[in-house]
Coordinates of C-alpha atoms and ligand atoms in Angstrom, one line a residue:
M1 CA -11.6 25.6 -14.8
T2 CA -8.1 24.2 -14.9
A3 CA -7.5 21.6 -17.6
T4 CA -4.6 19.2 -17.3
R5 CA -2.0 19.0 -20.0
F6 CA 0.5 16.3 -20.5
A7 CA 4.0 16.1 -21.9
A8 CA 4.2 15.0 -25.5
G9 CA 4.4 11.3 -26.0
T10 CA 2.5 10.4 -22.8
A11 CA -0.8 9.5 -24.4
G12 CA 0.6 6.0 -25.2
A13 CA 1.6 5.5 -21.6
H14 CA -1.9 6.5 -20.5
R15 CA -3.3 3.7 -22.6
R16 CA -1.4 1.0 -20.9
W17 CA -3.4 -1.3 -18.6
W18 CA -2.0 0.1 -15.4
A19 CA -2.6 3.7 -16.2
S20 CA -6.2 3.7 -14.9
A21 CA -6.4 0.3 -13.3
A22 CA -8.3 -0.5 -10.1
M23 CA -5.9 -2.9 -8.2
Y24 CA -6.8 -4.9 -5.2
Q25 CA -4.3 -5.5 -2.5
I26 CA -4.3 -8.9 -1.0
Y27 CA -2.7 -9.4 2.5
V28 CA -1.9 -13.0 1.8
R29 CA -2.0 -14.2 5.4
S30 CA -5.5 -12.9 5.9
F31 CA -7.4 -13.3 2.6
A32 CA -8.5 -16.9 2.3
D33 CA -7.2 -20.2 3.9
A34 CA -7.7 -23.2 1.6
N35 CA -6.0 -25.9 3.7
G36 CA -7.5 -25.0 7.1
D37 CA -4.5 -24.1 9.1
G38 CA -5.8 -20.6 10.0
I39 CA -3.4 -18.8 7.7
G40 CA -4.3 -17.5 4.3
D41 CA -2.6 -19.1 1.3
L42 CA -2.2 -19.0 -2.5
A43 CA -4.8 -21.8 -3.1
G44 CA -7.3 -19.7 -1.1
I45 CA -6.5 -16.7 -3.2
R46 CA -7.0 -18.7 -6.4
S47 CA -10.4 -19.9 -5.2
R48 CA -11.5 -16.3 -4.6
L49 CA -10.4 -14.7 -7.9
P50 CA -13.9 -14.8 -9.4
Y51 CA -15.0 -12.7 -6.5
L52 CA -12.4 -10.1 -7.5
R53 CA -13.5 -10.3 -11.1
E54 CA -17.0 -9.6 -10.1
L55 CA -16.0 -6.8 -7.9
G56 CA -14.5 -5.1 -10.9
A57 CA -10.8 -5.2 -10.0
D58 CA -8.3 -5.2 -12.8
G59 CA -5.7 -7.2 -10.8
V60 CA -4.2 -8.0 -7.5
W61 CA -1.1 -7.0 -5.6
L62 CA 0.0 -9.8 -3.3
T63 CA 2.0 -8.8 -0.2
P64 CA 5.3 -10.7 0.1
C65 CA 4.7 -14.4 -0.3
F66 CA 8.3 -15.6 -0.2
P67 CA 9.8 -17.8 2.4
S68 CA 10.1 -15.8 5.6
P69 CA 10.2 -16.3 9.3
Q70 CA 7.3 -13.8 9.4
H71 CA 8.7 -11.4 12.0
D72 CA 7.1 -8.6 9.8
H73 CA 4.8 -11.0 8.0
G74 CA 6.8 -11.5 4.9
Y75 CA 8.6 -8.1 4.8
D76 CA 11.5 -10.1 6.1
V77 CA 12.4 -12.2 3.1
A78 CA 14.6 -15.2 3.6
D79 CA 14.6 -16.3 -0.1
Y80 CA 13.4 -14.2 -3.0
F81 CA 13.1 -17.1 -5.4
D82 CA 10.5 -19.3 -3.8
I83 CA 7.1 -19.4 -2.1
E84 CA 6.6 -19.3 1.7
P85 CA 5.7 -23.0 2.6
A86 CA 2.7 -21.9 4.7
Y87 CA 1.3 -20.2 1.6
G88 CA 2.0 -23.0 -0.9
T89 CA 4.5 -23.9 -3.6
L90 CA 5.8 -22.5 -6.8
E91 CA 3.3 -24.8 -8.5
D92 CA 0.5 -23.2 -6.5
F93 CA 1.8 -19.8 -7.7
D94 CA 1.8 -20.9 -11.3
A95 CA -1.8 -22.2 -10.9
L96 CA -2.7 -18.8 -9.4
I97 CA -1.2 -16.9 -12.4
A98 CA -3.0 -19.2 -14.8
E99 CA -6.3 -18.7 -13.2
A100 CA -5.7 -14.9 -13.0
R101 CA -5.0 -14.9 -16.8
R102 CA -8.1 -16.9 -17.5
L103 CA -10.1 -14.2 -15.6
A104 CA -8.1 -11.3 -17.2
L105 CA -6.7 -10.2 -13.8
R106 CA -3.2 -8.9 -13.5
V107 CA -0.9 -10.1 -10.8
M108 CA 1.7 -7.9 -9.0
L109 CA 4.1 -9.1 -6.4
D110 CA 5.8 -7.1 -3.6
V111 CA 9.6 -6.7 -3.8
V112 CA 11.5 -5.8 -0.6
P113 CA 14.9 -4.3 -1.6
N114 CA 15.9 -2.3 1.4
H115 CA 16.3 -5.3 3.7
C116 CA 16.1 -9.0 3.9
S117 CA 15.5 -11.4 6.7
R118 CA 17.9 -12.3 9.4
D119 CA 17.4 -15.8 8.1
H120 CA 18.5 -15.0 4.5
A121 CA 21.6 -17.0 3.5
W122 CA 23.6 -13.8 3.0
F123 CA 23.0 -12.7 6.6
R124 CA 23.7 -16.0 8.1
A125 CA 27.0 -16.1 6.1
A126 CA 27.8 -12.6 7.3
L127 CA 27.3 -13.6 10.9
A128 CA 29.5 -16.7 10.5
A129 CA 32.2 -14.9 8.5
G130 CA 33.0 -12.2 11.1
P131 CA 34.2 -8.6 11.1
G132 CA 35.8 -7.3 8.0
S133 CA 34.7 -10.2 5.8
P134 CA 33.3 -9.8 2.3
E135 CA 30.1 -11.4 3.5
R136 CA 29.5 -8.5 5.9
A137 CA 30.0 -6.0 3.1
R138 CA 26.5 -6.8 1.7
F139 CA 25.0 -5.2 4.9
Y140 CA 25.9 -2.3 7.1
F141 CA 28.1 -3.9 9.8
R142 CA 30.0 -1.4 12.0
D143 CA 32.0 -1.4 15.2
G144 CA 30.2 0.1 18.2
R145 CA 31.2 3.3 19.8
G146 CA 32.6 4.0 23.3
P147 CA 34.6 1.7 25.5
G148 CA 34.2 -1.9 24.3
G149 CA 32.0 -0.8 21.4
T150 CA 28.9 -1.0 23.6
A151 CA 27.1 2.0 22.1
P152 CA 25.5 1.8 18.6
P153 CA 27.6 3.2 15.7
N154 CA 25.3 6.2 15.3
N155 CA 22.1 7.6 16.7
W156 CA 19.6 6.6 14.0
V157 CA 16.3 5.2 15.1
S158 CA 14.3 2.4 13.7
A159 CA 10.9 3.1 12.0
F160 CA 9.5 0.6 14.5
R161 CA 11.0 2.4 17.5
G162 CA 14.2 1.9 19.4
P163 CA 17.7 2.1 17.9
A164 CA 18.3 1.2 14.3
W165 CA 21.3 -1.0 15.3
T166 CA 21.6 -4.4 16.9
R167 CA 24.7 -5.9 18.2
V168 CA 25.7 -9.4 17.2
T169 CA 27.6 -12.2 18.9
E170 CA 30.7 -13.1 16.9
P171 CA 31.4 -16.7 16.0
D172 CA 33.9 -16.9 18.9
G173 CA 31.1 -16.0 21.3
T174 CA 32.2 -12.4 22.1
A175 CA 30.0 -9.4 21.8
G176 CA 30.7 -8.0 18.4
Q177 CA 29.8 -5.6 15.7
W178 CA 26.5 -3.9 15.1
Y179 CA 24.3 -4.0 12.0
L180 CA 21.8 -1.5 10.7
H181 CA 18.1 -2.1 10.4
T182 CA 15.7 0.6 9.4
F183 CA 12.8 -1.6 10.6
A184 CA 12.9 -4.5 13.0
P185 CA 16.2 -6.2 14.1
E186 CA 15.0 -9.2 12.1
Q187 CA 15.2 -7.1 8.9
P188 CA 18.9 -6.2 8.3
D189 CA 19.4 -3.4 5.7
L190 CA 21.2 -4.4 2.5
S191 CA 24.0 -2.3 1.3
W192 CA 23.3 -1.3 -2.3
D193 CA 26.9 -0.2 -2.6
H194 CA 27.7 -3.9 -3.1
P195 CA 27.3 -5.0 -6.7
E196 CA 25.9 -8.4 -5.8
V197 CA 22.9 -6.8 -4.2
A198 CA 21.8 -5.0 -7.3
D199 CA 22.5 -8.1 -9.4
H200 CA 20.4 -10.2 -7.0
F201 CA 17.4 -8.0 -7.4
D202 CA 17.8 -7.9 -11.2
R203 CA 17.6 -11.7 -11.1
M204 CA 14.6 -11.6 -8.8
L205 CA 12.6 -9.3 -11.0
T206 CA 13.4 -11.4 -14.0
F207 CA 12.6 -14.7 -12.3
W208 CA 9.1 -13.6 -11.5
F209 CA 8.5 -11.8 -14.8
D210 CA 9.4 -15.1 -16.4
R211 CA 6.7 -16.8 -14.3
G212 CA 4.2 -14.3 -15.6
V213 CA 3.8 -11.5 -13.1
D214 CA 2.8 -8.1 -14.4
G215 CA 4.7 -5.9 -12.0
F216 CA 5.8 -5.2 -8.6
R217 CA 5.0 -2.9 -5.7
A218 CA 8.4 -1.9 -4.3
D219 CA 8.6 -1.7 -0.5
A220 CA 10.1 1.1 1.5
V221 CA 12.0 2.7 -1.4
T222 CA 12.8 5.9 0.4
A223 CA 14.9 4.0 2.9
L224 CA 17.3 2.7 0.3
G225 CA 20.8 4.4 0.3
K226 CA 22.5 5.9 3.3
A227 CA 24.7 9.0 3.7
P228 CA 28.4 7.9 3.2
G229 CA 30.1 7.4 6.6
L230 CA 26.8 7.0 8.4
P231 CA 27.1 10.1 10.4
D232 CA 24.9 11.0 13.4
A233 CA 21.6 12.8 12.6
S234 CA 20.7 16.0 14.4
E235 CA 18.4 15.7 17.4
E236 CA 16.0 18.0 15.7
D237 CA 15.7 15.8 12.6
L238 CA 15.3 12.7 14.7
L239 CA 12.5 14.3 16.7
A240 CA 10.8 15.4 13.5
N241 CA 11.2 11.9 12.1
R242 CA 13.1 13.4 9.2
N243 CA 16.4 11.8 9.1
L244 CA 17.8 12.9 5.7
L245 CA 20.9 10.7 6.2
C246 CA 18.9 7.5 5.6
Q247 CA 15.7 8.7 3.8
W248 CA 15.0 10.0 0.4
R249 CA 18.7 9.6 -0.5
P250 CA 20.1 10.2 -4.0
E251 CA 21.9 6.9 -3.8
G252 CA 18.6 5.1 -3.9
H253 CA 17.7 6.5 -7.3
V254 CA 20.6 4.7 -8.9
A255 CA 18.8 1.4 -8.1
W256 CA 15.4 2.6 -9.5
R257 CA 16.9 3.8 -12.8
R258 CA 18.5 0.4 -13.1
W259 CA 15.1 -1.3 -12.5
R260 CA 13.4 0.8 -15.0
R261 CA 16.0 0.0 -17.6
L262 CA 15.6 -3.7 -16.8
V263 CA 11.8 -3.5 -17.2
D264 CA 12.0 -1.5 -20.5
A265 CA 14.5 -4.1 -21.8
Y266 CA 12.3 -7.0 -20.7
E267 CA 9.3 -5.5 -22.5
R268 CA 11.4 -5.0 -25.7
D269 CA 12.6 -8.6 -25.5
H270 CA 9.1 -10.0 -24.7
P271 CA 6.5 -8.3 -27.1
G272 CA 3.1 -8.2 -25.5
R273 CA 4.3 -7.9 -22.0
D274 CA 3.2 -4.6 -20.3
L275 CA 4.9 -4.3 -16.9
V276 CA 4.6 -1.8 -14.0
L277 CA 6.6 -0.8 -11.0
V278 CA 4.8 1.1 -8.3
A279 CA 6.8 2.7 -5.5
E280 CA 5.9 2.7 -1.8
A281 CA 7.6 6.1 -1.5
Y282 CA 6.4 7.7 1.7
T283 CA 6.7 11.4 1.1
P284 CA 4.1 13.0 3.3
L285 CA 2.7 16.2 1.8
Q286 CA 5.8 16.6 -0.4
P287 CA 4.7 16.0 -3.9
D288 CA 8.0 17.2 -5.3
L289 CA 9.7 14.4 -3.5
L290 CA 7.1 11.9 -4.8
R291 CA 8.0 13.1 -8.3
Q292 CA 11.6 12.0 -7.8
Y293 CA 10.3 8.4 -7.7
A294 CA 7.5 8.4 -10.2
N295 CA 8.9 9.5 -13.6
H296 CA 10.1 8.2 -16.9
D297 CA 13.4 7.0 -15.6
E298 CA 12.2 5.3 -12.4
F299 CA 8.9 4.0 -11.2
H300 CA 5.9 4.1 -13.5
Q301 CA 3.8 5.0 -10.4
A302 CA 4.1 5.9 -6.8
F303 CA 1.3 5.8 -4.2
S304 CA 0.0 9.1 -3.2
F305 CA -0.5 8.6 0.5
D306 CA -1.4 12.2 1.2
L307 CA -5.1 11.4 1.3
T308 CA -4.5 8.9 4.0
L309 CA -3.2 11.8 6.1
A310 CA -5.8 14.3 5.1
P311 CA -8.4 15.5 7.7
W312 CA -12.0 15.3 6.7
R313 CA -12.1 18.7 5.1
A314 CA -12.6 19.8 1.6
A315 CA -9.6 22.1 1.6
A316 CA -7.2 19.4 2.8
W317 CA -8.5 17.0 0.1
R318 CA -8.4 19.5 -2.6
R319 CA -4.8 20.4 -1.7
A320 CA -3.7 16.8 -1.6
I321 CA -5.4 16.0 -4.9
S322 CA -4.4 19.1 -6.9
E323 CA -0.8 19.1 -5.7
T324 CA -0.3 15.5 -6.6
V325 CA -1.9 15.8 -10.0
E326 CA -0.2 19.0 -10.9
T327 CA 3.2 17.9 -9.7
L328 CA 3.2 14.6 -11.6
E329 CA 1.4 15.6 -14.7
P330 CA 4.3 17.5 -16.4
D331 CA 6.2 14.2 -16.5
G332 CA 3.2 12.4 -17.9
V333 CA 2.8 10.4 -14.7
L334 CA -0.7 9.6 -13.5
P335 CA -1.4 9.5 -9.8
T336 CA -1.9 6.4 -7.8
W337 CA -4.6 6.8 -5.2
T338 CA -5.2 4.7 -2.1
L339 CA -7.2 5.1 1.1
N340 CA -6.3 1.8 2.8
N341 CA -3.4 -0.6 3.1
H342 CA -2.0 -3.1 5.6
D343 CA -0.1 -0.3 7.5
T344 CA -3.0 2.2 7.9
Q345 CA -6.0 2.3 10.2
R346 CA -9.0 1.3 8.1
S347 CA -10.9 4.2 6.6
V348 CA -14.3 3.4 8.2
T349 CA -12.6 3.8 11.6
R350 CA -10.4 6.7 10.6
Y351 CA -13.2 8.8 9.3
G352 CA -15.4 7.9 12.2
R353 CA -13.0 9.3 14.7
L354 CA -14.7 12.3 16.3
D355 CA -11.6 14.4 15.7
A356 CA -11.4 13.5 12.0
E357 CA -11.8 17.1 10.9
R358 CA -8.9 18.3 13.0
Y359 CA -5.5 18.6 11.3
E360 CA -3.6 17.7 14.4
S361 CA -5.2 14.3 14.6
W362 CA -3.7 13.2 11.3
H363 CA 0.0 13.6 12.0
S364 CA 0.9 9.9 11.4
N365 CA -0.4 6.7 10.0
L366 CA 1.3 4.6 12.6
V367 CA -0.1 6.4 15.6
P368 CA -3.7 7.2 15.0
S369 CA -5.5 9.5 17.5
D370 CA -7.5 7.7 20.1
A371 CA -10.7 9.9 19.8
P372 CA -14.0 8.1 20.2
I373 CA -15.2 6.4 17.0
D374 CA -18.7 6.6 15.4
L375 CA -18.7 3.8 12.9
A376 CA -21.9 4.8 11.2
L377 CA -20.4 8.2 10.5
G378 CA -17.1 6.7 9.4
T379 CA -18.9 4.3 7.1
R380 CA -20.8 7.1 5.4
R381 CA -17.6 9.0 4.9
A382 CA -15.6 6.0 3.7
R383 CA -18.2 5.3 1.1
A384 CA -17.9 8.9 -0.1
A385 CA -14.1 8.8 0.0
F386 CA -14.0 5.7 -2.1
L387 CA -16.3 7.1 -4.8
T388 CA -14.2 10.3 -4.9
I389 CA -10.8 8.5 -5.4
A390 CA -12.5 6.2 -8.0
G391 CA -13.4 9.4 -9.9
L392 CA -9.9 10.9 -9.9
P393 CA -7.5 10.7 -12.8
G394 CA -5.0 7.8 -12.6
N395 CA -5.3 4.4 -10.9
L396 CA -6.3 3.2 -7.5
Y397 CA -5.4 0.5 -5.1
L398 CA -8.0 -1.0 -2.8
Y399 CA -7.1 -3.0 0.3
Q400 CA -8.9 -6.2 1.0
G401 CA -11.9 -5.8 3.2
E402 CA -12.5 -2.1 2.5
E403 CA -15.1 -3.2 0.0
L404 CA -16.8 -4.9 2.9
G405 CA -16.5 -1.8 5.1
L406 CA -14.5 -3.6 7.7
P407 CA -13.6 -1.4 10.6
E408 CA -10.2 -1.5 12.3
V409 CA -10.2 -4.0 15.1
V410 CA -9.1 -1.6 17.8
D411 CA -9.5 -3.9 20.8
L412 CA -7.2 -6.9 19.9
P413 CA -5.8 -8.1 23.2
A414 CA -2.0 -7.5 23.6
A415 CA -1.5 -11.2 23.8
V416 CA -2.6 -11.8 20.2
R417 CA -0.9 -8.8 18.7
Q418 CA 2.0 -9.6 16.4
D419 CA 3.1 -6.4 14.8
P420 CA 6.8 -5.6 15.8
V421 CA 5.9 -2.0 16.2
F422 CA 3.5 -2.8 19.0
H423 CA 6.1 -4.9 20.8
R424 CA 9.1 -2.6 20.2
S425 CA 7.1 0.4 21.5
E426 CA 6.0 -1.6 24.5
G427 CA 2.4 -1.3 23.5
R428 CA 2.5 2.5 23.1
V429 CA 1.9 2.3 19.4
P430 CA -1.1 0.0 18.7
G431 CA 0.4 -1.2 15.5
R432 CA -1.1 -2.6 12.4
D433 CA -2.7 -5.9 13.4
G434 CA -6.1 -4.2 13.5
C435 CA -6.3 -3.8 9.8
R436 CA -5.0 -7.3 9.1
V437 CA -7.7 -9.5 10.7
P438 CA -8.7 -12.3 8.3
M439 CA -11.6 -11.7 5.9
P440 CA -15.2 -12.7 6.6
W441 CA -16.7 -14.4 3.6
R442 CA -19.8 -16.0 5.1
S443 CA -21.9 -15.2 8.1
S444 CA -21.1 -18.5 9.9
P445 CA -18.9 -17.9 12.9
A446 CA -18.2 -21.7 13.3
D447 CA -15.8 -21.7 10.3
S448 CA -14.2 -18.3 11.0
F449 CA -16.7 -16.7 8.7
G450 CA -15.6 -18.8 5.7
F451 CA -12.0 -17.8 6.0
S452 CA -11.0 -21.4 6.7
P453 CA -12.7 -24.2 4.9
S454 CA -14.5 -26.1 7.7
P455 CA -15.2 -25.9 11.4
G456 CA -12.9 -27.5 13.9
G457 CA -9.6 -26.4 12.5
P458 CA -7.1 -24.0 14.2
P459 CA -8.6 -20.5 14.6
P460 CA -7.4 -17.8 12.3
W461 CA -4.0 -16.3 13.1
L462 CA -5.7 -13.2 14.4
P463 CA -9.1 -13.5 16.0
Q464 CA -12.1 -12.1 14.2
P465 CA -14.6 -10.1 16.2
A466 CA -17.8 -12.0 17.0
D467 CA -20.0 -9.7 15.0
W468 CA -18.1 -9.9 11.7
G469 CA -20.8 -12.1 10.1
R470 CA -22.6 -8.9 9.2
Y471 CA -19.7 -7.8 7.1
A472 CA -19.4 -11.1 5.3
A473 CA -19.1 -10.8 1.5
L474 CA -22.0 -13.2 1.0
A475 CA -24.2 -11.3 3.5
Q476 CA -23.7 -8.1 1.5
A477 CA -23.9 -9.4 -2.1
G478 CA -27.1 -8.3 -3.7
D479 CA -28.0 -5.8 -0.9
P480 CA -28.1 -2.4 -2.7
T481 CA -27.4 -0.6 0.6
S482 CA -24.2 -2.5 1.3
M483 CA -20.6 -1.4 0.9
L484 CA -19.9 -4.3 -1.4
E485 CA -22.5 -3.3 -3.8
L486 CA -21.3 0.3 -3.7
Y487 CA -17.8 -0.8 -4.7
R488 CA -19.1 -3.1 -7.4
H489 CA -21.4 -0.4 -8.9
G490 CA -18.7 2.3 -8.4
L491 CA -16.0 0.3 -10.2
A492 CA -18.4 -0.7 -13.1
T493 CA -19.5 2.9 -13.4
R494 CA -15.9 4.1 -13.4
R495 CA -15.0 1.6 -16.2
H496 CA -18.0 2.7 -18.2
W497 CA -17.6 6.4 -18.0
L498 CA -13.9 7.0 -17.4
H499 CA -12.1 4.2 -19.2
E500 CA -11.4 6.6 -22.1
H501 CA -10.4 9.4 -19.7
P502 CA -7.5 8.2 -17.6
S503 CA -6.3 11.8 -17.2
G504 CA -7.8 15.3 -16.9
L505 CA -9.6 17.0 -14.0
G506 CA -11.3 20.3 -13.9
W507 CA -12.1 22.0 -10.6
Q508 CA -15.5 23.6 -10.5
P509 CA -17.0 26.1 -8.0
G510 CA -19.0 24.5 -5.2
P511 CA -20.6 25.4 -1.9
P512 CA -18.4 25.5 1.3
D513 CA -17.1 22.1 2.4
T514 CA -17.5 20.5 -1.0
L515 CA -15.3 19.4 -3.8
V516 CA -16.7 19.6 -7.3
F517 CA -14.8 18.6 -10.4
T518 CA -15.3 17.4 -14.0
R519 CA -13.8 14.2 -15.3
G520 CA -14.4 13.4 -18.9
P521 CA -18.2 13.5 -19.3
L522 CA -18.8 13.3 -15.5
L523 CA -19.3 15.8 -12.8
V524 CA -18.1 14.5 -9.4
A525 CA -19.2 16.2 -6.2
M526 CA -18.3 15.4 -2.6
N527 CA -19.8 17.0 0.5
F528 CA -17.7 16.9 3.6
G529 CA -20.1 19.0 5.6
P530 CA -22.7 17.9 8.1
V531 CA -25.7 19.4 6.1
D532 CA -27.0 19.1 2.6
A533 CA -25.2 21.2 0.0
R534 CA -27.0 22.7 -3.0
L535 CA -24.9 22.5 -6.2
D536 CA -24.8 25.2 -8.8
P537 CA -27.8 24.6 -11.1
A538 CA -25.7 25.6 -14.1
L539 CA -23.5 22.6 -13.4
T540 CA -26.2 20.1 -12.6
A541 CA -28.8 21.0 -15.3
G542 CA -29.4 18.2 -17.7
R543 CA -27.5 15.7 -15.5
R544 CA -28.5 12.6 -13.7
I545 CA -26.9 10.7 -10.9
V546 CA -25.1 7.5 -12.1
V547 CA -23.7 6.5 -8.8
T548 CA -23.9 8.0 -5.3
S549 CA -22.4 6.9 -2.0
R550 CA -25.7 7.6 -0.2
Y551 CA -28.4 5.0 -0.9
G552 CA -31.7 6.6 -1.9
H553 CA -30.0 9.9 -3.1
T554 CA -31.8 10.8 -6.3
D555 CA -31.8 14.6 -6.6
P556 CA -28.7 15.7 -8.6
A557 CA -29.1 19.3 -7.3
V558 CA -28.7 18.4 -3.6
L559 CA -25.8 16.6 -2.2
P560 CA -26.4 15.2 1.3
A561 CA -23.9 15.4 4.1
D562 CA -20.8 13.1 3.8
T563 CA -21.7 12.0 0.3
T564 CA -20.1 11.8 -3.1
A565 CA -22.1 11.5 -6.3
W566 CA -21.3 11.2 -10.0
L567 CA -23.5 13.1 -12.4
A568 CA -23.6 12.2 -16.1
P569 CA -25.2 14.1 -18.9
G570 CA -28.7 12.9 -20.0
Ligands
LIG601 C1 6.4 -1.0 4.3 C2 5.4 -2.2 4.4 O1 4.2 -1.8 3.8 C3 5.3 -2.5 5.9 O2 4.2 -3.4 6.1 C4 6.6 -3.1 6.3 O3 6.6 -3.3 7.7 C5 7.7 -2.1 6.1 N1 7.7 -1.5 4.7 C6 9.1 -2.8 6.2 O4 9.3 -3.6 5.1
LIG602 CA1 -3.6 -22.1 5.0

């Protein structure tokens, strides 16, 4: 058995609320629509907070809710100090915070530092001011290459496909300079070499901390900072999607250290505030790289995405879990687990793919394999997967709808798809709309399953499948076989047994295709295989099942296929 050890002085950090929290990600556009325009909003979220309390969430992370032309649904921010009018007002936001406080729920926002919107005042000013102006220095404007500057300044590619550069028309009407965008052309990258950029984000964090938010999820942090001179990348790196000239750059870490100092100072100046920064640092299967972001000088936490890329195999899961835990623990950082988010094919669908056990089928979140899908199988596995991550040390982030077992909507017609990655790839990459379809709350199709308040209004911004009534929260509540009740029971059981044990994991021997580990007083066992597994009687003797992903599973000695169970003494 390997016991975890932590650096001196970390025990205090492990007692902070976020160390072992279960956070719930709200995709604001798709959660609940209070005013009936077919788009989710802050008042809708406020009205549903009791549901989240009952679910057992400790708080929410809201995807960007700032004014935005919505080319990437809020990840193109036009103003970092206000609320998107379609979502509400600052007063609505304050009311949301007050209600969250009343229910003892934390609220985190999403900060997007790598880029802003093409509609941001800075970018408009940069376009108007022309080449060489101080206004352009806040972005990466460069002259094009070749005769007439018609070729982009370098060969970098956008994460959403196509070149990472777009050419502008100068104020005098001529074809002009190019600007860099790691994502869509509507999302120009900010240059953090410019002191006003860092100052702006200091003000933004403080503005929202002053309004009561408990932390931020930071977007695309590995994209911040670029190699000086913006040289061409090698063809090999481009093909491997590993352009080290604009990813995982040392320059970016200057910004994160500054943010951590700001947060630490804010907490000193505001006794009682306990704030957290969690990085969206995409570092596939490279825990050492993850550690560069999550540490005592930078982010408190960083999502471990490796499980979202792990095939349905015990060995792959064990590797992802143990490497993450063991890499972060010497710094006293607890892992942040997640299986779903607004960029990833939903787990019910992902695990139901008939090639889910094959390593090759998991090469990317953005381009899932198109193998046939068995949703019943995927649902069994997603239930087990949830219970396993809920049993791991550290904290977890759930994504709205996973507690309902929503599948990915894979057959959205091209005409309704909105994700820029779908359009920029000319439909070759399906994109992320399928995990963003609005939530079903009630079984009644006439009012978009309770997403919007009453029948007859505009339809939801993405169409819901006709059979989604069966996934509705109300339809599942009270049904012990439902996904919702598994999540409720799982989170309550986690709080009861593991609250005092935010860290520590001990691997135990188990039959092939299983993971078995101790956590505090619990034994957690997961069976990836297609047949029952018999657990070591020495481990299970004197224990009983306190929660299992398989309804009707009562024998602690036998673990059915695609099942996770937690065994407690007594
Ligand atoms: C990561 C976000 O999660 C994703 O939705 C967004 O498109 C990119 N960053 C760009 O901001
Ligand atoms: Ca609305």
